[in-house]
């Protein structure tokens, strides 16, 4: 929730924070700040969040092994509370530097949370409900985005005098978690496999599943026996492990594509399209709230469908629909002035793209990161996946304005290629993981890998020229 909230809440007070920086600069140096320096400072305040997120995700996996999943989540709230305090003090003290430090700590909190929270949910969930519970991550990210948009409206905390309070409200979810989470158990898988605490594991399972926890106990014990003498792996050990290279490549591509698929471009163009459609400036924030509500509803829908349709259908379908939307969006932007109806078609494309993203890539990516790895590899996998995600987030924020300037409306053709390639890759490589244990999923990948290796050597079924080319390129990538 805090991750989503801090992405959207920073947009509402943009002009007010810039005015505060200008006034503070004038008081210090008796001159107005230059436009370039003001833009640099504001960009730093916004983008330092991603730097903190990257650092947070790189330490989140290690902390989850040292302190446990629950212990890490509780400890992580220190960063959120510190951030809220610094941001709240920035205005009365006249120190805009505290805003930068506060946003940095907020990023660390979000990075650790987005790494450890789905790890915790995935490990405490029964196999039959793992997908639905894993969707909790995406649902609360979208609820956080929507809440930030709503609270930033002028009727609530969107007025100039309230902006320090608005940005400090990030402490509320942290306080709630500190009050509620201690009553929940630690991850049973962590207790048994990582700590060797049989009694603690049984107690946690009993609390989570009441009396009927025999199946879950057998599943965890089977995984522990399979991982005997194995220690939790470090990220660099995971990168050099050839036995899980397909899983690793999959989560790297999924997490990179989650940021590079064009969803940020859609939000960038949204205000322009609403303007072209004739929506008055004072009502546009409410339409923007509508886009947040749209994504939130889709995440909830995905949560209800994921155990029925499966992960593969949803994420492949999501990327396929996004590819279609990219084509339609390029056409409507190209012929924007051809008819008064075209801007409304562009608006429809905005909502269709957001719906498609929430239906698949937005929700299923985190679940697959949990499911494709066993206990000893999972924390390191989340560190790698999270690092790729945050770096891609930073990269698209840095490069996207130049893509728009250079390609204008044709920038969506770049996203069309990314979405189409991901749909093909998922269809060919990723197995369905619905209702399968972590060991079953690992064995399916191993079987698939052995079959591909034999086929590449000319044994068994013959590969098509496209599959051979694909395998050769992936093997070259891992060799490098």
Short mmCIF file of C-alpha atoms in Angstrom, two decimals:
data_model
loop_
_atom_site.label_atom_id
_atom_site.label_comp_id
_atom_site.label_asym_id
_atom_site.label_seq_id
_atom_site.Cartn_x
_atom_site.Cartn_y
_atom_site.Cartn_z
CA UNK A 1 0.00 0.00 0.00
CA UNK A 2 2.78 2.43 0.93
CA UNK A 3 4.54 1.72 -2.39
CA UNK A 4 1.44 2.60 -4.44
CA UNK A 5 0.51 5.51 -2.19
CA UNK A 6 3.90 7.21 -2.51
CA UNK A 7 3.93 6.83 -6.29
CA UNK A 8 0.70 8.84 -6.69
CA UNK A 9 0.58 11.16 -3.66
CA UNK A 10 3.61 13.18 -4.83
CA UNK A 11 1.75 14.45 -7.92
CA UNK A 12 -0.88 16.60 -6.16
CA UNK A 13 1.42 19.05 -4.27
CA UNK A 14 3.89 19.59 -7.15
CA UNK A 15 3.37 23.37 -7.49
CA UNK A 16 3.16 23.89 -3.71
CA UNK A 17 6.44 22.09 -3.01
CA UNK A 18 8.14 24.03 -5.81
CA UNK A 19 6.86 27.30 -4.28
CA UNK A 20 8.23 26.22 -0.88
CA UNK A 21 11.65 25.49 -2.43
CA UNK A 22 11.63 28.88 -4.17
CA UNK A 23 10.72 30.74 -0.97
CA UNK A 24 13.34 28.87 1.06
CA UNK A 25 15.98 29.62 -1.57
CA UNK A 26 15.05 33.33 -1.57
CA UNK A 27 15.33 33.52 2.24
CA UNK A 28 18.75 31.85 2.20
CA UNK A 29 20.38 33.57 -0.75
CA UNK A 30 18.23 36.71 -1.28
CA UNK A 31 17.53 35.74 -4.88
CA UNK A 32 15.00 33.64 -6.76
CA UNK A 33 16.03 30.14 -7.70
CA UNK A 34 16.68 29.53 -11.40
CA UNK A 35 14.21 27.41 -13.36
CA UNK A 36 16.85 24.76 -14.09
CA UNK A 37 17.89 24.36 -10.43
CA UNK A 38 14.24 24.23 -9.32
CA UNK A 39 13.51 21.51 -11.88
CA UNK A 40 16.61 19.59 -10.77
CA UNK A 41 15.62 19.74 -7.09
CA UNK A 42 12.02 18.70 -7.81
CA UNK A 43 13.20 15.85 -10.05
CA UNK A 44 15.53 14.72 -7.26
CA UNK A 45 12.67 14.72 -4.72
CA UNK A 46 10.56 12.57 -7.05
CA UNK A 47 13.25 10.20 -8.39
CA UNK A 48 15.17 9.64 -5.10
CA UNK A 49 12.24 7.36 -4.22
CA UNK A 50 13.41 4.87 -6.87
CA UNK A 51 17.02 5.02 -5.61
CA UNK A 52 15.80 4.21 -2.09
CA UNK A 53 13.59 1.45 -3.51
CA UNK A 54 16.54 -0.15 -5.28
CA UNK A 55 18.62 -0.10 -2.07
CA UNK A 56 15.65 -1.43 -0.09
CA UNK A 57 15.11 -4.38 -2.38
CA UNK A 58 18.82 -5.31 -2.37
CA UNK A 59 18.80 -5.61 1.44
CA UNK A 60 15.26 -6.95 1.79
CA UNK A 61 16.13 -10.55 0.88
CA UNK A 62 19.07 -10.65 3.29
CA UNK A 63 17.00 -9.18 6.13
CA UNK A 64 14.22 -11.72 5.49
CA UNK A 65 16.74 -14.53 6.12
CA UNK A 66 18.32 -12.88 9.19
CA UNK A 67 15.18 -11.49 10.89
CA UNK A 68 12.47 -13.64 9.34
CA UNK A 69 9.70 -12.47 7.03
CA UNK A 70 7.50 -11.04 9.78
CA UNK A 71 10.46 -9.56 11.68
CA UNK A 72 11.69 -7.77 8.55
CA UNK A 73 8.24 -6.28 7.82
CA UNK A 74 7.98 -4.98 11.39
CA UNK A 75 11.51 -3.54 11.37
CA UNK A 76 10.88 -1.94 7.98
CA UNK A 77 8.32 0.43 9.51
CA UNK A 78 11.19 2.37 11.12
CA UNK A 79 12.01 3.77 7.67
CA UNK A 80 8.38 4.86 7.04
CA UNK A 81 8.09 6.59 10.42
CA UNK A 82 11.47 8.32 10.00
CA UNK A 83 10.46 9.48 6.52
CA UNK A 84 7.15 10.89 7.75
CA UNK A 85 8.92 12.77 10.56
CA UNK A 86 11.53 14.30 8.23
CA UNK A 87 8.95 15.35 5.62
CA UNK A 88 6.69 16.83 8.30
CA UNK A 89 9.59 18.87 9.72
CA UNK A 90 10.75 20.17 6.33
CA UNK A 91 8.22 23.03 6.14
CA UNK A 92 8.49 24.44 9.71
CA UNK A 93 12.31 24.25 9.63
CA UNK A 94 12.60 25.63 6.09
CA UNK A 95 14.84 22.74 5.01
CA UNK A 96 13.76 21.28 1.66
CA UNK A 97 16.71 18.86 1.99
CA UNK A 98 14.63 16.97 4.57
CA UNK A 99 12.11 16.27 1.79
CA UNK A 100 14.81 14.58 -0.27
CA UNK A 101 16.04 12.48 2.69
CA UNK A 102 12.44 11.65 3.66
CA UNK A 103 11.57 10.47 0.15
CA UNK A 104 14.76 8.40 0.13
CA UNK A 105 13.72 6.60 3.35
CA UNK A 106 10.22 6.15 1.92
CA UNK A 107 11.80 4.43 -1.08
CA UNK A 108 13.83 2.10 1.17
CA UNK A 109 10.63 1.20 3.03
CA UNK A 110 8.79 0.51 -0.24
CA UNK A 111 11.71 -1.52 -1.64
CA UNK A 112 11.94 -3.80 1.39
CA UNK A 113 8.15 -4.11 1.59
CA UNK A 114 7.65 -4.99 -2.08
CA UNK A 115 10.37 -7.65 -1.72
CA UNK A 116 9.39 -9.30 1.58
CA UNK A 117 5.60 -8.89 1.70
CA UNK A 118 4.82 -11.13 -1.32
CA UNK A 119 7.45 -13.55 -0.01
CA UNK A 120 5.59 -13.76 3.31
CA UNK A 121 2.15 -14.06 1.68
CA UNK A 122 3.34 -16.74 -0.74
CA UNK A 123 4.82 -18.85 2.06
CA UNK A 124 1.87 -18.74 4.47
CA UNK A 125 -0.79 -19.36 1.79
CA UNK A 126 -2.25 -22.83 1.14
CA UNK A 127 -1.38 -24.15 -2.33
CA UNK A 128 -5.01 -23.83 -3.48
CA UNK A 129 -5.20 -20.15 -2.45
CA UNK A 130 -1.63 -19.04 -3.19
CA UNK A 131 -2.55 -17.14 -6.36
CA UNK A 132 -5.48 -15.31 -4.79
CA UNK A 133 -3.44 -14.35 -1.71
CA UNK A 134 -0.48 -13.35 -3.85
CA UNK A 135 -2.78 -10.95 -5.70
CA UNK A 136 -3.08 -9.07 -2.39
CA UNK A 137 0.21 -7.35 -3.26
CA UNK A 138 -1.11 -5.92 -6.53
CA UNK A 139 -4.54 -5.14 -5.09
CA UNK A 140 -3.05 -3.04 -2.30
CA UNK A 141 -0.59 -1.31 -4.63
CA UNK A 142 -3.56 -0.16 -6.75
CA UNK A 143 -5.56 0.77 -3.63
CA UNK A 144 -2.53 2.79 -2.51
CA UNK A 145 -2.35 4.59 -5.87
CA UNK A 146 -6.09 5.33 -5.77
CA UNK A 147 -5.95 6.51 -2.14
CA UNK A 148 -3.06 8.87 -2.96
CA UNK A 149 -5.05 10.32 -5.87
CA UNK A 150 -8.19 10.79 -3.75
CA UNK A 151 -6.47 12.30 -0.69
CA UNK A 152 -4.59 14.67 -3.03
CA UNK A 153 -7.86 16.24 -4.21
CA UNK A 154 -8.45 19.85 -3.07
CA UNK A 155 -11.52 18.81 -1.07
CA UNK A 156 -9.26 16.77 1.24
CA UNK A 157 -5.51 17.45 1.68
CA UNK A 158 -4.79 18.92 -1.77
CA UNK A 159 -4.69 22.54 -0.58
CA UNK A 160 -1.41 24.41 -0.31
CA UNK A 161 -1.35 24.66 3.50
CA UNK A 162 -1.84 20.89 3.87
CA UNK A 163 0.95 19.52 1.66
CA UNK A 164 3.37 18.64 4.55
CA UNK A 165 0.55 16.69 6.21
CA UNK A 166 -0.35 15.03 2.90
CA UNK A 167 3.20 13.74 2.34
CA UNK A 168 3.56 12.71 6.01
CA UNK A 169 0.47 10.47 5.98
CA UNK A 170 2.76 7.64 4.88
CA UNK A 171 3.22 6.94 8.60
CA UNK A 172 -0.43 5.80 9.06
CA UNK A 173 -0.09 2.38 7.32
CA UNK A 174 3.20 1.82 9.17
CA UNK A 175 1.55 2.47 12.55
CA UNK A 176 -1.36 0.17 11.65
CA UNK A 177 1.05 -2.63 10.69
CA UNK A 178 3.01 -2.22 13.93
CA UNK A 179 -0.25 -2.66 15.85
CA UNK A 180 -1.67 -5.58 13.84
CA UNK A 181 1.19 -7.71 12.43
CA UNK A 182 2.60 -8.87 15.83
CA UNK A 183 -0.59 -10.92 16.27
CA UNK A 184 0.18 -12.93 13.10
CA UNK A 185 2.58 -15.91 12.96
CA UNK A 186 5.97 -16.09 11.27
CA UNK A 187 6.17 -17.95 7.94
CA UNK A 188 5.97 -21.71 8.72
CA UNK A 189 8.33 -22.50 5.80
CA UNK A 190 10.92 -20.10 7.18
CA UNK A 191 10.61 -21.60 10.68
CA UNK A 192 11.01 -25.22 9.54
CA UNK A 193 13.37 -25.00 6.55
CA UNK A 194 15.56 -22.02 7.51
CA UNK A 195 15.45 -22.23 11.33
CA UNK A 196 14.76 -25.95 11.87
CA UNK A 197 12.05 -25.06 14.40
CA UNK A 198 9.54 -27.94 14.18
CA UNK A 199 7.40 -26.80 17.11
CA UNK A 200 7.33 -23.19 15.95
CA UNK A 201 6.29 -24.32 12.46
CA UNK A 202 3.44 -26.49 13.81
CA UNK A 203 2.24 -23.65 16.04
CA UNK A 204 2.24 -21.22 13.09
CA UNK A 205 0.42 -23.73 10.85
CA UNK A 206 -2.18 -24.33 13.56
CA UNK A 207 -2.78 -20.59 13.85
CA UNK A 208 -3.09 -20.19 10.06
CA UNK A 209 -5.06 -23.36 9.23
CA UNK A 210 -6.81 -24.14 12.55
CA UNK A 211 -6.60 -27.89 13.20
CA UNK A 212 -6.36 -29.24 9.63
CA UNK A 213 -2.76 -28.52 8.64
CA UNK A 214 -1.42 -32.04 7.91
CA UNK A 215 -1.21 -31.52 4.11
CA UNK A 216 0.67 -28.24 4.51
CA UNK A 217 3.04 -29.82 7.05
CA UNK A 218 3.80 -32.73 4.70
CA UNK A 219 4.42 -30.33 1.79
CA UNK A 220 6.85 -28.19 3.83
CA UNK A 221 8.62 -31.25 5.28
CA UNK A 222 9.00 -32.75 1.78
CA UNK A 223 10.58 -29.49 0.59
CA UNK A 224 12.91 -29.44 3.61
CA UNK A 225 14.05 -33.02 2.91
CA UNK A 226 14.70 -32.08 -0.70
CA UNK A 227 16.81 -29.09 0.42
CA UNK A 228 18.77 -30.83 3.18
CA UNK A 229 22.31 -29.41 3.60
CA UNK A 230 21.36 -26.43 1.40
CA UNK A 231 21.78 -22.91 2.76
CA UNK A 232 19.91 -19.79 1.62
CA UNK A 233 21.56 -18.67 -1.60
CA UNK A 234 23.06 -15.27 -2.30
CA UNK A 235 22.04 -13.40 -5.50
CA UNK A 236 25.42 -14.02 -7.17
CA UNK A 237 25.13 -17.74 -6.39
CA UNK A 238 21.72 -17.76 -8.04
CA UNK A 239 23.10 -16.04 -11.14
CA UNK A 240 25.77 -18.73 -11.53
CA UNK A 241 23.41 -21.68 -10.94
CA UNK A 242 22.70 -23.24 -14.35
CA UNK A 243 19.96 -25.50 -12.95
CA UNK A 244 17.56 -22.58 -12.49
CA UNK A 245 18.64 -20.35 -15.36
CA UNK A 246 15.25 -20.53 -17.11
CA UNK A 247 13.40 -19.49 -13.94
CA UNK A 248 15.90 -16.68 -13.42
CA UNK A 249 15.64 -15.44 -17.01
CA UNK A 250 11.85 -15.56 -16.70
CA UNK A 251 11.62 -13.35 -13.61
CA UNK A 252 14.20 -10.91 -15.02
CA UNK A 253 12.18 -10.50 -18.23
CA UNK A 254 8.84 -10.33 -16.40
CA UNK A 255 10.00 -7.65 -13.96
CA UNK A 256 11.72 -5.57 -16.65
CA UNK A 257 8.65 -5.78 -18.89
CA UNK A 258 6.36 -4.80 -16.00
CA UNK A 259 7.93 -1.32 -16.08
CA UNK A 260 8.84 -1.12 -19.79
CA UNK A 261 5.50 -2.23 -21.24
CA UNK A 262 4.08 1.29 -21.66
CA UNK A 263 1.89 1.67 -18.56
CA UNK A 264 3.90 4.74 -17.50
CA UNK A 265 3.49 6.20 -21.00
CA UNK A 266 -0.28 5.77 -20.74
CA UNK A 267 -0.38 7.79 -17.53
CA UNK A 268 1.89 10.39 -19.15
CA UNK A 269 -0.52 10.83 -22.07
CA UNK A 270 -3.69 10.62 -19.97
CA UNK A 271 -3.87 14.32 -19.07
CA UNK A 272 -3.21 15.34 -22.71
CA UNK A 273 -5.96 13.04 -23.96
CA UNK A 274 -8.44 14.27 -21.39
CA UNK A 275 -7.64 17.83 -22.49
CA UNK A 276 -8.15 16.90 -26.16
CA UNK A 277 -11.47 15.31 -25.29
CA UNK A 278 -12.67 18.66 -23.97
CA UNK A 279 -12.65 17.81 -20.26
CA UNK A 280 -12.21 21.05 -18.22
CA UNK A 281 -8.93 21.46 -16.35
CA UNK A 282 -10.62 21.61 -12.93
CA UNK A 283 -12.35 18.25 -13.43
CA UNK A 284 -9.38 16.37 -14.94
CA UNK A 285 -8.02 15.27 -11.51
CA UNK A 286 -11.29 13.42 -10.95
CA UNK A 287 -10.96 11.61 -14.29
CA UNK A 288 -7.40 10.69 -13.30
CA UNK A 289 -8.86 9.21 -10.11
CA UNK A 290 -11.07 7.19 -12.46
CA UNK A 291 -7.98 5.61 -14.04
CA UNK A 292 -6.74 4.63 -10.57
CA UNK A 293 -10.15 3.16 -9.74
CA UNK A 294 -10.09 1.27 -13.04
CA UNK A 295 -6.74 -0.36 -12.20
CA UNK A 296 -7.93 -1.15 -8.69
CA UNK A 297 -11.10 -2.88 -9.91
CA UNK A 298 -9.10 -4.88 -12.44
CA UNK A 299 -6.67 -6.08 -9.76
CA UNK A 300 -9.63 -7.24 -7.65
CA UNK A 301 -11.10 -9.01 -10.69
CA UNK A 302 -7.76 -10.69 -11.40
CA UNK A 303 -7.68 -11.86 -7.77
CA UNK A 304 -11.03 -13.59 -8.25
CA UNK A 305 -10.10 -15.13 -11.62
CA UNK A 306 -6.54 -16.30 -10.99
CA UNK A 307 -7.43 -19.60 -9.31
CA UNK A 308 -10.02 -20.36 -12.03
CA UNK A 309 -8.14 -19.42 -15.20
CA UNK A 310 -4.57 -19.84 -13.98
CA UNK A 311 -1.50 -17.57 -14.11
CA UNK A 312 -0.43 -18.31 -17.69
CA UNK A 313 -3.78 -17.47 -19.30
CA UNK A 314 -4.08 -14.16 -17.44
CA UNK A 315 -0.56 -12.85 -18.04
CA UNK A 316 -0.42 -14.02 -21.68
CA UNK A 317 -3.87 -12.55 -22.32
CA UNK A 318 -2.88 -9.31 -20.59
CA UNK A 319 0.20 -8.77 -22.75
CA UNK A 320 -1.75 -9.73 -25.91
CA UNK A 321 -4.50 -7.20 -25.16
CA UNK A 322 -1.87 -4.54 -24.36
CA UNK A 323 -0.25 -5.19 -27.77
CA UNK A 324 -3.61 -4.60 -29.48
CA UNK A 325 -4.14 -1.42 -27.43
CA UNK A 326 -0.69 -0.14 -28.50
CA UNK A 327 -1.70 -0.45 -32.17
CA UNK A 328 -5.07 1.26 -31.60
CA UNK A 329 -3.51 3.96 -29.43
CA UNK A 330 -0.92 4.79 -32.12
CA UNK A 331 -3.69 5.08 -34.73
CA UNK A 332 -5.96 7.28 -32.59
CA UNK A 333 -3.08 9.60 -31.63
CA UNK A 334 -1.98 9.86 -35.28
CA UNK A 335 -5.48 10.84 -36.45
CA UNK A 336 -6.37 12.84 -33.34
CA UNK A 337 -7.75 15.80 -35.32
CA UNK A 338 -9.56 13.78 -38.00
CA UNK A 339 -12.84 13.64 -36.10
CA UNK A 340 -14.31 14.90 -32.79
CA UNK A 341 -14.89 11.25 -31.86
CA UNK A 342 -11.20 10.25 -32.05
CA UNK A 343 -10.15 11.81 -28.67
CA UNK A 344 -12.86 9.74 -26.97
CA UNK A 345 -11.56 6.60 -28.69
CA UNK A 346 -8.10 7.50 -27.34
CA UNK A 347 -9.60 7.76 -23.85
CA UNK A 348 -11.17 4.33 -24.33
CA UNK A 349 -7.72 2.99 -25.26
CA UNK A 350 -6.29 4.46 -22.03
CA UNK A 351 -8.80 2.58 -19.89
CA UNK A 352 -8.49 -0.60 -22.00
CA UNK A 353 -4.69 -0.58 -21.62
CA UNK A 354 -4.94 -0.08 -17.84
CA UNK A 355 -7.50 -2.89 -17.61
CA UNK A 356 -5.25 -5.22 -19.62
CA UNK A 357 -2.22 -4.38 -17.46
CA UNK A 358 -4.10 -4.98 -14.21
CA UNK A 359 -5.56 -8.22 -15.55
CA UNK A 360 -2.19 -9.87 -16.13
CA UNK A 361 1.28 -8.25 -15.84
CA UNK A 362 0.31 -5.99 -12.93
CA UNK A 363 -0.84 -8.85 -10.73
CA UNK A 364 0.68 -12.14 -11.84
CA UNK A 365 4.36 -11.07 -12.03
CA UNK A 366 4.93 -11.08 -8.25
CA UNK A 367 3.13 -14.41 -7.84
CA UNK A 368 5.37 -16.10 -10.40
CA UNK A 369 8.48 -14.77 -8.65
CA UNK A 370 7.28 -16.61 -5.53
CA UNK A 371 6.23 -19.81 -7.28
CA UNK A 372 9.17 -20.45 -9.61
CA UNK A 373 11.71 -20.89 -6.78
CA UNK A 374 12.13 -23.09 -3.71
CA UNK A 375 12.79 -21.88 -0.16
CA UNK A 376 16.59 -21.49 -0.33
CA UNK A 377 16.48 -19.56 -3.63
CA UNK A 378 13.40 -17.41 -3.10
CA UNK A 379 14.85 -14.47 -1.07
CA UNK A 380 17.73 -14.04 -3.55
CA UNK A 381 15.28 -14.33 -6.45
CA UNK A 382 13.22 -11.49 -4.97
CA UNK A 383 16.35 -9.38 -4.58
CA UNK A 384 17.25 -9.88 -8.26
CA UNK A 385 13.67 -9.42 -9.49
CA UNK A 386 13.16 -6.34 -7.35
CA UNK A 387 16.47 -4.81 -8.44
CA UNK A 388 15.54 -5.29 -12.11
CA UNK A 389 12.09 -3.82 -11.45
CA UNK A 390 13.38 -0.70 -9.69
CA UNK A 391 16.20 -0.16 -12.22
CA UNK A 392 13.66 -0.45 -15.06
CA UNK A 393 11.40 2.01 -13.20
CA UNK A 394 14.31 4.46 -12.94
CA UNK A 395 15.35 3.85 -16.56
CA UNK A 396 11.90 4.48 -18.04
CA UNK A 397 11.53 7.65 -15.96
CA UNK A 398 14.87 8.88 -17.27
CA UNK A 399 14.54 7.85 -20.93
CA UNK A 400 10.81 8.06 -21.62
CA UNK A 401 10.65 11.87 -22.11
CA UNK A 402 13.31 11.58 -24.82
CA UNK A 403 11.42 8.69 -26.47
CA UNK A 404 8.29 10.85 -26.58
CA UNK A 405 10.18 13.82 -28.03
CA UNK A 406 11.85 11.65 -30.67
CA UNK A 407 8.98 9.35 -31.67
CA UNK A 408 5.93 11.27 -30.39
CA UNK A 409 2.81 9.09 -30.74
CA UNK A 410 4.86 6.33 -32.42
CA UNK A 411 6.57 5.62 -29.07
CA UNK A 412 3.84 3.04 -28.50
CA UNK A 413 5.29 0.93 -31.30
CA UNK A 414 8.28 0.32 -29.00
CA UNK A 415 5.90 -0.90 -26.30
CA UNK A 416 4.06 -2.99 -28.89
CA UNK A 417 7.28 -4.93 -29.57
CA UNK A 418 7.94 -5.46 -25.84
CA UNK A 419 4.38 -6.63 -25.09
CA UNK A 420 4.24 -8.95 -28.12
CA UNK A 421 7.61 -10.58 -27.36
CA UNK A 422 6.62 -11.12 -23.73
CA UNK A 423 3.33 -12.76 -24.75
CA UNK A 424 5.23 -15.17 -27.04
CA UNK A 425 7.92 -15.93 -24.42
CA UNK A 426 5.36 -16.66 -21.69
CA UNK A 427 3.36 -18.92 -24.02
CA UNK A 428 6.45 -20.93 -25.04
CA UNK A 429 8.47 -21.11 -21.81
CA UNK A 430 6.43 -20.66 -18.61
CA UNK A 431 4.40 -23.65 -17.35
CA UNK A 432 1.06 -23.24 -15.60
CA UNK A 433 1.66 -23.13 -11.82
CA UNK A 434 -1.94 -23.21 -10.56
CA UNK A 435 -2.55 -25.75 -7.73
CA UNK A 436 1.05 -27.02 -7.88
CA UNK A 437 3.51 -27.19 -5.00
CA UNK A 438 6.85 -25.39 -5.24
CA UNK A 439 8.62 -28.72 -5.77
CA UNK A 440 6.23 -29.75 -8.56
CA UNK A 441 6.84 -26.44 -10.34
CA UNK A 442 10.62 -26.85 -10.00
CA UNK A 443 10.45 -30.42 -11.33
CA UNK A 444 8.36 -29.27 -14.30
CA UNK A 445 10.98 -26.67 -15.17
CA UNK A 446 13.75 -29.26 -14.80
CA UNK A 447 11.89 -31.71 -17.05
CA UNK A 448 11.31 -29.00 -19.63
CA UNK A 449 14.98 -27.96 -19.46
CA UNK A 450 16.18 -31.56 -19.95
CA UNK A 451 13.86 -31.99 -22.91
CA UNK A 452 15.15 -28.78 -24.51
CA UNK A 453 18.77 -29.76 -23.87
CA UNK A 454 18.26 -33.19 -25.48
CA UNK A 455 16.43 -31.62 -28.39
CA UNK A 456 19.21 -29.08 -28.89
CA UNK A 457 21.70 -31.96 -29.13
CA UNK A 458 19.60 -33.67 -31.79
CA UNK A 459 18.10 -36.29 -29.44
CA UNK A 460 14.32 -36.68 -29.20
CA UNK A 461 11.94 -34.32 -30.92
CA UNK A 462 13.33 -31.95 -33.52
CA UNK A 463 13.26 -28.25 -32.70
CA UNK A 464 12.04 -25.72 -35.18
CA UNK A 465 14.55 -23.23 -36.55
CA UNK A 466 12.98 -20.49 -34.38
CA UNK A 467 13.26 -22.51 -31.17
CA UNK A 468 16.91 -23.37 -31.96
CA UNK A 469 17.68 -19.71 -32.56
CA UNK A 470 15.96 -18.77 -29.28
CA UNK A 471 17.83 -21.41 -27.27
CA UNK A 472 21.15 -20.42 -28.82
CA UNK A 473 20.65 -16.78 -27.87
CA UNK A 474 19.67 -17.63 -24.28
CA UNK A 475 22.64 -19.97 -23.89
CA UNK A 476 24.95 -17.22 -25.22
CA UNK A 477 23.44 -14.78 -22.72
CA UNK A 478 24.16 -17.05 -19.74
CA UNK A 479 27.62 -17.92 -21.08
CA UNK A 480 28.49 -14.21 -21.09
#
